[in-house]
XYZ file of C-alpha atoms in Angstrom:
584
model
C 69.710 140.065 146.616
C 67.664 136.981 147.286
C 65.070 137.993 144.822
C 68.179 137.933 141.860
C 69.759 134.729 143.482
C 66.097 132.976 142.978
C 65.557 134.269 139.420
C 69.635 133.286 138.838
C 67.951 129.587 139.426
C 64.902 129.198 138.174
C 66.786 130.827 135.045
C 69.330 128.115 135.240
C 67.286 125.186 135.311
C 65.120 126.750 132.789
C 67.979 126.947 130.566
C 69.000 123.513 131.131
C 65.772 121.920 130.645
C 65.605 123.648 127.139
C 69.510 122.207 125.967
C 68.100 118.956 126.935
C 64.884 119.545 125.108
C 66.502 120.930 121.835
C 69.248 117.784 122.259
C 66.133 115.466 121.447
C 63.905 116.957 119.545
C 67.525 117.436 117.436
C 67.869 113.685 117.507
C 64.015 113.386 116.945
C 64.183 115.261 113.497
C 67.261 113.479 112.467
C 65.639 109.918 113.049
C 62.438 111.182 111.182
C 64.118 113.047 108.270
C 63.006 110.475 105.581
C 60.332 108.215 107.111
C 58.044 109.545 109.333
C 57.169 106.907 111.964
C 53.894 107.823 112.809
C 52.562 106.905 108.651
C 54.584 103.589 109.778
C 52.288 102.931 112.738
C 48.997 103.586 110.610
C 48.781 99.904 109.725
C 49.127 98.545 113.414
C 46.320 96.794 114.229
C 43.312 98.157 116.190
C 43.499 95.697 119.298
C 47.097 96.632 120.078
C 46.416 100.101 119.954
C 43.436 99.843 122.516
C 45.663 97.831 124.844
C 47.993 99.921 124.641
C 46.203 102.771 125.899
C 44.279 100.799 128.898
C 47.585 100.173 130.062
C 49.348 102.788 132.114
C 53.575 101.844 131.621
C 56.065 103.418 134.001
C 58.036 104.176 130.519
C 57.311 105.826 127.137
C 56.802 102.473 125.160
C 58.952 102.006 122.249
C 56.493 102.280 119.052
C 56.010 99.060 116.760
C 55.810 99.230 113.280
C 53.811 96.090 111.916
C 55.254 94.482 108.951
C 53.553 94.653 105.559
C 54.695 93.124 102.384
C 54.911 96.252 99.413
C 53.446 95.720 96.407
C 54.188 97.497 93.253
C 52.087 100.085 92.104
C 52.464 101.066 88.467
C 54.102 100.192 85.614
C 57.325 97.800 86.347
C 59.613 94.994 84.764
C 60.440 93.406 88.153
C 59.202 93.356 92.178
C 60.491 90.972 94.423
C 60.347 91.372 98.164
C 60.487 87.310 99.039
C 57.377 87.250 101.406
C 56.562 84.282 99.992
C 59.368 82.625 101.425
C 60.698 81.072 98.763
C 62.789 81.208 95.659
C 60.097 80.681 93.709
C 61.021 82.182 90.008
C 65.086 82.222 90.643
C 67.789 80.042 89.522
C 70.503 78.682 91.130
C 73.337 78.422 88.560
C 74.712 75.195 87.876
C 77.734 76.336 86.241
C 81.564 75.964 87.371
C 84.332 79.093 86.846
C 87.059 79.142 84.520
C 90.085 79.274 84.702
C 90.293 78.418 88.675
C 90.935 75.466 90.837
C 88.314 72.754 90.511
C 87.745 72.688 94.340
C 86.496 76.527 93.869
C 85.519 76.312 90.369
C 81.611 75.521 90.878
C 78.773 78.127 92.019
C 77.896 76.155 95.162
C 77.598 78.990 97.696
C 74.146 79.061 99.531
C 71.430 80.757 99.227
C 68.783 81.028 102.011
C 65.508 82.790 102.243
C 65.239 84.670 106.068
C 64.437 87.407 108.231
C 67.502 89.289 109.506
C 68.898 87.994 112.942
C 68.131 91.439 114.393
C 65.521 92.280 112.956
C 63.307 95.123 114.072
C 60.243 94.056 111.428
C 59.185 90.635 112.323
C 57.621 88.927 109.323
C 59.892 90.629 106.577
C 62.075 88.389 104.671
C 65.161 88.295 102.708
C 67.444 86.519 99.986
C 70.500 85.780 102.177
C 74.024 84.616 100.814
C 74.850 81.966 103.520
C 78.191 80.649 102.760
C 81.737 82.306 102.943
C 84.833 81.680 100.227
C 82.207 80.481 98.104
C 80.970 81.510 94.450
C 77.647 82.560 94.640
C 75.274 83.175 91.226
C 71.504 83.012 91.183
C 69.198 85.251 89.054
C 65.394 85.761 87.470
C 63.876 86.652 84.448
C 61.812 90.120 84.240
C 58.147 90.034 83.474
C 59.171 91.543 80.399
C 62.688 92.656 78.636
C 63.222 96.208 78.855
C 64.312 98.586 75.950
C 66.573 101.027 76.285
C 64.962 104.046 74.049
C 62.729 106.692 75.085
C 61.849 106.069 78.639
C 64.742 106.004 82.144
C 65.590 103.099 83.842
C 65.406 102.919 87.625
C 66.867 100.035 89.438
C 66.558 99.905 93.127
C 66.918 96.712 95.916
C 68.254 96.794 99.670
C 71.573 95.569 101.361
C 71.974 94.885 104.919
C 75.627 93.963 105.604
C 74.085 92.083 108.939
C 77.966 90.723 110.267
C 79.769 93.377 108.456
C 82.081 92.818 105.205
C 85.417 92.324 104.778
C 86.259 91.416 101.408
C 83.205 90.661 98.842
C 80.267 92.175 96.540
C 76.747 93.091 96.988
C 76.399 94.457 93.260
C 73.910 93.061 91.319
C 73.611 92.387 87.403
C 71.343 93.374 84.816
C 71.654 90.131 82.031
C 71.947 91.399 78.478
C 68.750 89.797 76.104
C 70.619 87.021 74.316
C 69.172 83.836 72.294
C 71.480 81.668 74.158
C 70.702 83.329 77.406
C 70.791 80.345 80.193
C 70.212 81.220 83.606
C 71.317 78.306 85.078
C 74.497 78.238 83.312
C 75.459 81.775 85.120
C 78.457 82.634 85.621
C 81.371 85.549 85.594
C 81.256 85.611 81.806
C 77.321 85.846 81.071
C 77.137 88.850 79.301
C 75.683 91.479 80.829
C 74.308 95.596 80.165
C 74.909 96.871 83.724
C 76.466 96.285 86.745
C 75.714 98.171 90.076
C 75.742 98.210 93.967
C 78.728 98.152 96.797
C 81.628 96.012 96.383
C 84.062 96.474 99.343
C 87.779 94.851 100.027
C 90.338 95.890 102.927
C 89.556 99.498 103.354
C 88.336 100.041 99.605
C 84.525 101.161 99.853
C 83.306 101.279 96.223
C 79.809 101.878 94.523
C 79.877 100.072 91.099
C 78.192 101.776 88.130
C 79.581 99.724 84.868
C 77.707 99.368 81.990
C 78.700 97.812 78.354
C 78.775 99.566 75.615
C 78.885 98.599 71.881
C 81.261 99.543 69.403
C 79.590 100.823 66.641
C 82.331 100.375 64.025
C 83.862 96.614 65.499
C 80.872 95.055 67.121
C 83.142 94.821 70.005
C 81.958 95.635 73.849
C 84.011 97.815 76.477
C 83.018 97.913 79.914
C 82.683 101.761 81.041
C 83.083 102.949 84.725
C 81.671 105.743 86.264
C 83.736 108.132 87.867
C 84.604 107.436 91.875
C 82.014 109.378 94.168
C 83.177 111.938 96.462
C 80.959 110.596 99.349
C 82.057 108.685 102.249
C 81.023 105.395 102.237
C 82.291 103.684 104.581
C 79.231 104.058 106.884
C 77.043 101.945 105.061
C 79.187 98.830 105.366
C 80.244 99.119 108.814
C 76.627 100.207 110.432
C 75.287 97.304 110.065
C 71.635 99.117 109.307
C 69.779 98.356 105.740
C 70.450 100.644 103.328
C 68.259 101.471 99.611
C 71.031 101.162 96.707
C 69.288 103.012 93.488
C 70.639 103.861 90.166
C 68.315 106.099 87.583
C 69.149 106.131 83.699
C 68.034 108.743 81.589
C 67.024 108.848 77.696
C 69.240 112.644 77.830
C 72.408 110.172 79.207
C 72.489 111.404 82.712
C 72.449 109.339 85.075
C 72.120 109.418 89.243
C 73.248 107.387 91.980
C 71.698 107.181 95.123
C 71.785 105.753 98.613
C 68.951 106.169 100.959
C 66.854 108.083 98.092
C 70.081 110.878 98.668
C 71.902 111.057 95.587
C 76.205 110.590 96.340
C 77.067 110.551 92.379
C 75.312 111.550 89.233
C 76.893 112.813 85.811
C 76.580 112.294 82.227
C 77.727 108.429 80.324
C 79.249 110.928 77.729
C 80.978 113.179 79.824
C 82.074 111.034 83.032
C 82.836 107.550 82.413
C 85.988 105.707 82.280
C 87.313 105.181 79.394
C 85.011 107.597 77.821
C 82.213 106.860 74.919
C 83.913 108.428 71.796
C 87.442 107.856 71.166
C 89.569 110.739 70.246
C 89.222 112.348 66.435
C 93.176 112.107 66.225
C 95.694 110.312 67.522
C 99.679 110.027 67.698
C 101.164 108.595 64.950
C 102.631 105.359 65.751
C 105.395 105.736 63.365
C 106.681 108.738 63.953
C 110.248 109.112 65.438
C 112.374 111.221 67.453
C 115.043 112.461 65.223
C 118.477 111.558 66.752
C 119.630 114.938 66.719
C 116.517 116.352 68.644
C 117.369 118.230 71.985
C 115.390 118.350 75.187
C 117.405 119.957 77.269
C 116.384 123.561 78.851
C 119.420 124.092 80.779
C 123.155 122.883 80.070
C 126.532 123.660 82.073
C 128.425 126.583 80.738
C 131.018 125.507 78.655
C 132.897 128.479 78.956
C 133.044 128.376 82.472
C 136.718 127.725 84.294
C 137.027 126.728 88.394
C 138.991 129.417 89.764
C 141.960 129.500 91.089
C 141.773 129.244 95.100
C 138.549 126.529 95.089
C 139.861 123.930 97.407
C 137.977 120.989 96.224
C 139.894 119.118 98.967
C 138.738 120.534 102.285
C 136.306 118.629 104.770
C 132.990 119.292 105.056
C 133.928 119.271 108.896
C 136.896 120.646 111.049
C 137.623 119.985 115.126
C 136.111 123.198 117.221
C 139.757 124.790 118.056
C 137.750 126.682 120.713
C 136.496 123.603 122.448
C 137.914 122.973 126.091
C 137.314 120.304 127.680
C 134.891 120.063 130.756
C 136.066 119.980 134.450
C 135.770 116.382 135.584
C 136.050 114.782 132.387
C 137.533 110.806 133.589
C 139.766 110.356 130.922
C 140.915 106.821 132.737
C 137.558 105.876 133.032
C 136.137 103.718 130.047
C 132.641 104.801 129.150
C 131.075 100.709 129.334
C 132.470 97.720 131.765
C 131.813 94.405 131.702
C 128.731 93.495 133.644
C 130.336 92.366 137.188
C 127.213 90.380 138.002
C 126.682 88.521 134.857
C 127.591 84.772 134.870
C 128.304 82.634 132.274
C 125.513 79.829 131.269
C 125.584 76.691 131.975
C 125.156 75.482 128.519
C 128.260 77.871 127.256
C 130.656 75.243 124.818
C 133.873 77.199 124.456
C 134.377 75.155 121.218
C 131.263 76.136 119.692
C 130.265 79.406 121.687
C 133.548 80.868 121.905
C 135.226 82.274 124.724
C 132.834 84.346 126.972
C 132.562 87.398 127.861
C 130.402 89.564 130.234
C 128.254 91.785 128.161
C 128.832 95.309 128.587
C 127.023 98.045 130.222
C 127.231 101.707 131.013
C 130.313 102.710 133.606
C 128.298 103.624 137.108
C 131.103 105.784 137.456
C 130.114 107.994 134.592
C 127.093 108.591 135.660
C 128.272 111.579 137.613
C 130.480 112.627 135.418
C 130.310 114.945 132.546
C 132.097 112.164 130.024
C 134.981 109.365 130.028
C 137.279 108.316 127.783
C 139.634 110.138 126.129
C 138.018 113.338 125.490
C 138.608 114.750 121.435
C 137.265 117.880 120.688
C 133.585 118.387 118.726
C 133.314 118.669 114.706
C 131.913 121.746 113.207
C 131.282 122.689 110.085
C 134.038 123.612 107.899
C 133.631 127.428 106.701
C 136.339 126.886 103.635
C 134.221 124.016 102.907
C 132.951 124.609 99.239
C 132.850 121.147 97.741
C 133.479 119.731 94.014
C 133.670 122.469 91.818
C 130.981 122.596 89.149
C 130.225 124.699 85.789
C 127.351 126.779 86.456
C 123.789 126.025 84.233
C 122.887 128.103 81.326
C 120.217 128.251 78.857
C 120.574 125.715 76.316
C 120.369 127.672 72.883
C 120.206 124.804 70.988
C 117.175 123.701 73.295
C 113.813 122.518 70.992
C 111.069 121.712 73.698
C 109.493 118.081 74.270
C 109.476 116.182 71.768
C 106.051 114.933 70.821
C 104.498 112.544 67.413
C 102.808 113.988 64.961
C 99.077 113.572 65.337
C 96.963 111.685 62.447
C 93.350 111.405 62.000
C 92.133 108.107 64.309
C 91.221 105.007 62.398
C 89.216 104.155 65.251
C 87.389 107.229 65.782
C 83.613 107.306 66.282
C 80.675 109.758 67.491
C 78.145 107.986 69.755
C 75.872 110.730 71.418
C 73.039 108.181 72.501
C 74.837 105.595 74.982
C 72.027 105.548 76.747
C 70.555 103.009 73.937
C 72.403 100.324 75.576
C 71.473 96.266 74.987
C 68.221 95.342 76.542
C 68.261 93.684 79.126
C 66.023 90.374 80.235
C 67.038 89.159 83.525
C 68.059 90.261 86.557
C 71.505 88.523 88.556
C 73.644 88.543 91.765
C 77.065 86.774 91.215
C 79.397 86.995 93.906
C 82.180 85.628 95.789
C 82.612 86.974 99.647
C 84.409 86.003 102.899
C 81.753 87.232 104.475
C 78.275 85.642 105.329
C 74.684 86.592 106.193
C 74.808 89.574 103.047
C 70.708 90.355 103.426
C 69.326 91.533 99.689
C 65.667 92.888 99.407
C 63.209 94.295 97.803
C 64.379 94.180 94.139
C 62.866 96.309 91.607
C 63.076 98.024 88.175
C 60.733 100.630 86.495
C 60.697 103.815 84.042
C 58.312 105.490 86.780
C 60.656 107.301 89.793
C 57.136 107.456 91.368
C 56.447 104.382 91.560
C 59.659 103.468 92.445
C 59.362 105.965 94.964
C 56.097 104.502 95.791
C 57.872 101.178 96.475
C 60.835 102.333 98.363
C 58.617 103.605 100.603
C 56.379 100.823 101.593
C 59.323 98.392 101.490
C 63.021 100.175 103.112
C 60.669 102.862 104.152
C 59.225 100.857 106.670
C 62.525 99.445 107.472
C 63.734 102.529 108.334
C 60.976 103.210 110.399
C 61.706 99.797 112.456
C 64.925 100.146 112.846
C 64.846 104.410 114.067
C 62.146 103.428 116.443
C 64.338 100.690 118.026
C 67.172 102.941 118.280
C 68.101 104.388 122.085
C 67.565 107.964 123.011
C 70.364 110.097 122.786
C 71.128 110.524 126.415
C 70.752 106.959 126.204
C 73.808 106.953 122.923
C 75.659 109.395 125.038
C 75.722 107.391 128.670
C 76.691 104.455 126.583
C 79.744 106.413 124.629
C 80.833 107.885 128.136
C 81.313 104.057 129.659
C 83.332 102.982 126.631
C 85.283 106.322 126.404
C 85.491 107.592 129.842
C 87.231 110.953 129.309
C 83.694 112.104 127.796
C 82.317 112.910 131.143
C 85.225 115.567 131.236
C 83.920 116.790 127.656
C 79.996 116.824 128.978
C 80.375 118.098 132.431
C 82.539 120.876 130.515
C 79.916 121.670 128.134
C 77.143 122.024 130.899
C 79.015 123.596 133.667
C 80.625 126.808 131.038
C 77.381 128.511 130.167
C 76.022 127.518 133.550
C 79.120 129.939 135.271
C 78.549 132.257 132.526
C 74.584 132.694 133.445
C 76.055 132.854 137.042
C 78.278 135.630 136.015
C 76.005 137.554 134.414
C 72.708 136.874 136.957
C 74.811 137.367 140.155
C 76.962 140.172 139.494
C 76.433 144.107 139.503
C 77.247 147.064 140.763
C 75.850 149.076 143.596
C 76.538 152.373 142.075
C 73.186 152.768 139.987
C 71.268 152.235 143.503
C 73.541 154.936 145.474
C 73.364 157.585 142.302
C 69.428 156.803 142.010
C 69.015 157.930 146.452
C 71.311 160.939 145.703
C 69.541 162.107 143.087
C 66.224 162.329 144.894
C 68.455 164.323 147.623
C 70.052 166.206 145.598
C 66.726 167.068 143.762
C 63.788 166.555 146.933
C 61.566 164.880 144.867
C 59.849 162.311 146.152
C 60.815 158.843 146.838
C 59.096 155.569 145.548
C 58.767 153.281 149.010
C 61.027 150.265 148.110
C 61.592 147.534 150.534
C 62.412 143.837 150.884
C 59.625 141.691 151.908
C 60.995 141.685 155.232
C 60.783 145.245 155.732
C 57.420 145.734 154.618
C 56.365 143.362 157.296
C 58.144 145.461 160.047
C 56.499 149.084 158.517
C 52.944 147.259 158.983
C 53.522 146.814 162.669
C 55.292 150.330 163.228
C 52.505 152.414 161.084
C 50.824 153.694 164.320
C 54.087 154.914 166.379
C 54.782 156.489 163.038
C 51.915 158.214 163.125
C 52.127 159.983 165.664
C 55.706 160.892 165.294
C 54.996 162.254 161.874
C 55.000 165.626 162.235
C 58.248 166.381 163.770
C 60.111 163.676 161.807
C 59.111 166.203 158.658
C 59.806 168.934 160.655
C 63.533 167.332 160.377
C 63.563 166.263 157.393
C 62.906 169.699 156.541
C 65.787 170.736 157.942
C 68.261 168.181 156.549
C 66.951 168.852 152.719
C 68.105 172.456 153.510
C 71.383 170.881 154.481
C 71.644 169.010 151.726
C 70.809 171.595 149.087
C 74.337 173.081 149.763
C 75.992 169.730 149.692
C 74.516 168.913 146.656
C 77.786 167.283 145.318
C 77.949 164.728 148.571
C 76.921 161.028 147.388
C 74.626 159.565 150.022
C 75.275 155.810 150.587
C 71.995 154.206 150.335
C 72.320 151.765 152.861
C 71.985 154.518 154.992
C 68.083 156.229 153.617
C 65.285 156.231 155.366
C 62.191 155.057 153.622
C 59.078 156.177 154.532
């Protein structure tokens, strides 16, 4: 029994050592699914690593990823990760909004280039938008316009939400190639091919995707919407972590919306925007009219039916319960509220203006006791005569012609555009924005018809980021001691979820049944064969010191035993309690 109770433990602790184990390697995996940090800690430099090692901490030190600036590599129309620390090739705009009041009217919001307050990759900068209630608008010219023919379009930059957002844009926009195109006259109006990235207000958590498409026939542009993703979003405004916003156009007009290189949308611009590409071939005719004599109506009362005769339109719904008596004890003297005997009357009270007064009222103490007071009127219940105002039952209406509907015509307006994808170049690249909230950190801005490149980019740039930011990040027991002090009742939930399988191991370890060892010594009774010596350490210990005298006592011990199997071969049904064989 002590042998089991000692494997019951070391099986215990062997089980909880390996929950704890799979907990973090669990969290481990999770942190690393994207980025792994050890390709992030490639660039550190030599010297730290080799005092790293001399030393000896009393801790697993937390690993540092060294900053590196990305650099495109590939083909590309635009790379900006603002490690220069300045604004060098952007534009602040100039311009004031229509159609508002001139104190708001002008773009003066500012701009700032920055690292983020908490940042976990010193030396990496940022375009911040410093100012709240402001307009913002500032923007830059690609290295070269891009077409919009045979090859995608992949637009990718980063958003860190650093104080969170509560009402305001972090979209950006992709300037259409115009001859009067003037960057520093930005504004709401400056026509543009796309616009894309979160936009967030109250608890509204949207992903833009609008681009502008041409009317072929009118020359006229409609802005069309992509339909609303079925991801939730609301984690990437509120986690206050940097996230990789990407949007990939293809020349076969599908398209793909990503966050954190997973994609959370993606469709066709033919199939699933808002309004769609192609109007409709036909269309109801605008001058077509009901005719007056046209009826809708499925069902009409039956004219020929008559109210009969005994339907008492007149009875109430409810009657007094004739069968009610009233309870022993009822105080019918005894008025259910009093005056309040301890109120007084303020100081202030003006008889003129106020009135006379009068205590206010409150329940009769008497009552308490009491099953009522008052005079005591017996209970309403429904009325079973009750059947109401009398009505002609419905009927199908034969005269009944469906919904009416126009006659559809051929559209005026109707036109076949399968290649929206050839959209307006595009020449310049935009944020304009108005939030009432501050510190919005943008980086890392770039467009390309190469994904691998792009992905190329991505990960040198957020990549690392990411890397930063999961290496910084406490341990899970760490996540889970902090969770427990804000929400106390999860001790209850953990101490639950290690203690059942620990009584279940118990259960199972420590429990069993003595009638496999008391079958196993009768059989070898029953059957004289010989017995296997099995004995607790303790035991064996004792038979070394007695070996000698048993020696010598040998033969007439099996001189009885003899005798006893003899015994026992006519008892051969008897059950011999173990506890009670000799070993020898």
């Amino acid at each position: 029994m002590e042998l089991k109770m000692r494997l019951c433990v070391a099986l215990l602790s062997l089980s909880l050592c390996l929950g704890l184990m799979g907990h973090v390697r669990a969290q481990e995996e999770a942190d690393d699914m994207e980025m792994d940090v050890e390709d992030a800690i490639d660039d550190m430099q030599e010297e730290d690593v080799e005092e790293e090692e001399q030393q000896a901490p009393t801790s697993p030190p937390v690993p540092t990823v060294t900053y590196k600036a990305p650099e495109p590599m590939g083909e590309h129309y635009f790379a900006e990760s603002f490690d220069k620390e300045t604004l060098h090739g952007w534009v602040l705009s100039q311009a004031k909004k229509d159609g508002i009041d001139e104190e708001i009217a002008k773009y003066d919001g500012k701009w700032e280039v920055e690292e983020m307050k908490d940042t976990k990759l010193p030396g990496d900068k940022g375009l911040v938008l410093k100012s709240k209630a402001k307009h913002h608008a500032i923007s830059a010219l690609l290295l070269r316009p891009f077409t919009f023919d045979t090859k995608p379009l992949i637009v990718q930059y980063e958003v860190n939400f650093q104080t969170g957002i509560d009402c305001g844009g972090a979209y950006v926009k992709l300037l259409s190639q115009t001859p009067d195109l003037d960057l520093e006259e930005f504004v709401d109006k400056t026509p543009y091919t796309i616009m894309y990235g979160p936009d967030k207000c109250g608890e509204d958590y949207k992903l833009h995707f609008i681009f502008r498409h041409k009317n072929p026939k009118t020359g006229e542009f409609e802005e069309k919407h992509a339909k609303k993703t079925d991801a939730d979003l609301r984690s990437y405004y509120t986690d206050k972590k940097t996230h990789l916003y990407t949007l990939v156009l293809n020349p076969d007009n599908s398209f793909e919306i990503l966050i954190d290189q997973t994609v959370v949308n993606s469709g066709s611009l033919l199939n699933d925007m808002t309004p769609p590409i192609n109007p409709p071939a036909e269309i109801e005719d605008p001058d077509d009219h009901k005719p007056e004599d046209w009826d809708e109506r499925p069902k009409i009362q039956d004219p020929d039916a008559v109210k009969p005769e005994d339907w008492d339109e007149d009875a109430p719904a409810k009657v007094p319960d004739e069968d009610a008596v009233k309870p022993d004890g009822w105080l019918d003297d005894e008025p259910e509220y009093i005056s309040d005997p301890d109120a007084l009357k303020p100081e202030d009270w003006d008889e003129d203006m106020d009135g006379e007064w009068e205590a206010p009222q409150i329940p009769n103490p008497v009552c308490e006791t009491a099953p009522g007071c008052g005079p005591w009127e017996r209970p309403m219940i429904d009325n079973p005569n009750y059947k109401g105002k009398w009505k002609s039952p419905m009927i199908d209406n034969p005269n009944y012609q469906g919904v009416w509907k126009p006659r559809k015509i051929p559209n005026p307006d109707f036109f076949e555009d399968l290649h929206p994808f050839r959209m307006t170049p595009i020449s310049a690249v935009g944020l304009e924005l108005w939030s009432m909230s501050s510190d919005i950190f943008f980086d890392n801005f770039f467009i390309t018809s190469d994904r691998n490149v792009a992905e190329r980019w991505a990960a040198d740039g957020w990549g690392l980021k990411k890397a930063a930011e999961g290496a910084a990040e406490p341990s899970l027991v760490n996540q889970m001691i902090t969770a427990a002090e804000e929400r106390p009742w999860l001790w209850i939930v953990y101490v639950l979820t290690v203690a059942l399988p620990l009584v279940l191991i118990i259960v199972f370890c420590c429990t069993g049944k003595k009638s496999s060892a008391s079958t196993s010594a009768a059989e070898y009774k029953k059957t004289d064969a010989p017995q296997p010596d099995v004995k607790e350490e303790a035991e064996e210990e004792e038979a070394e010191e007695e070996e000698k005298s048993e020696e010598e006592d040998s033969t007439g011990e099996a001189e009885e035993a003899a005798e006893n199997d003899n015994k026992d071969d006519s008892t051969s049904n008897e059950v011999v309690d173990p506890d009670f064989v000799c070993f020898g």
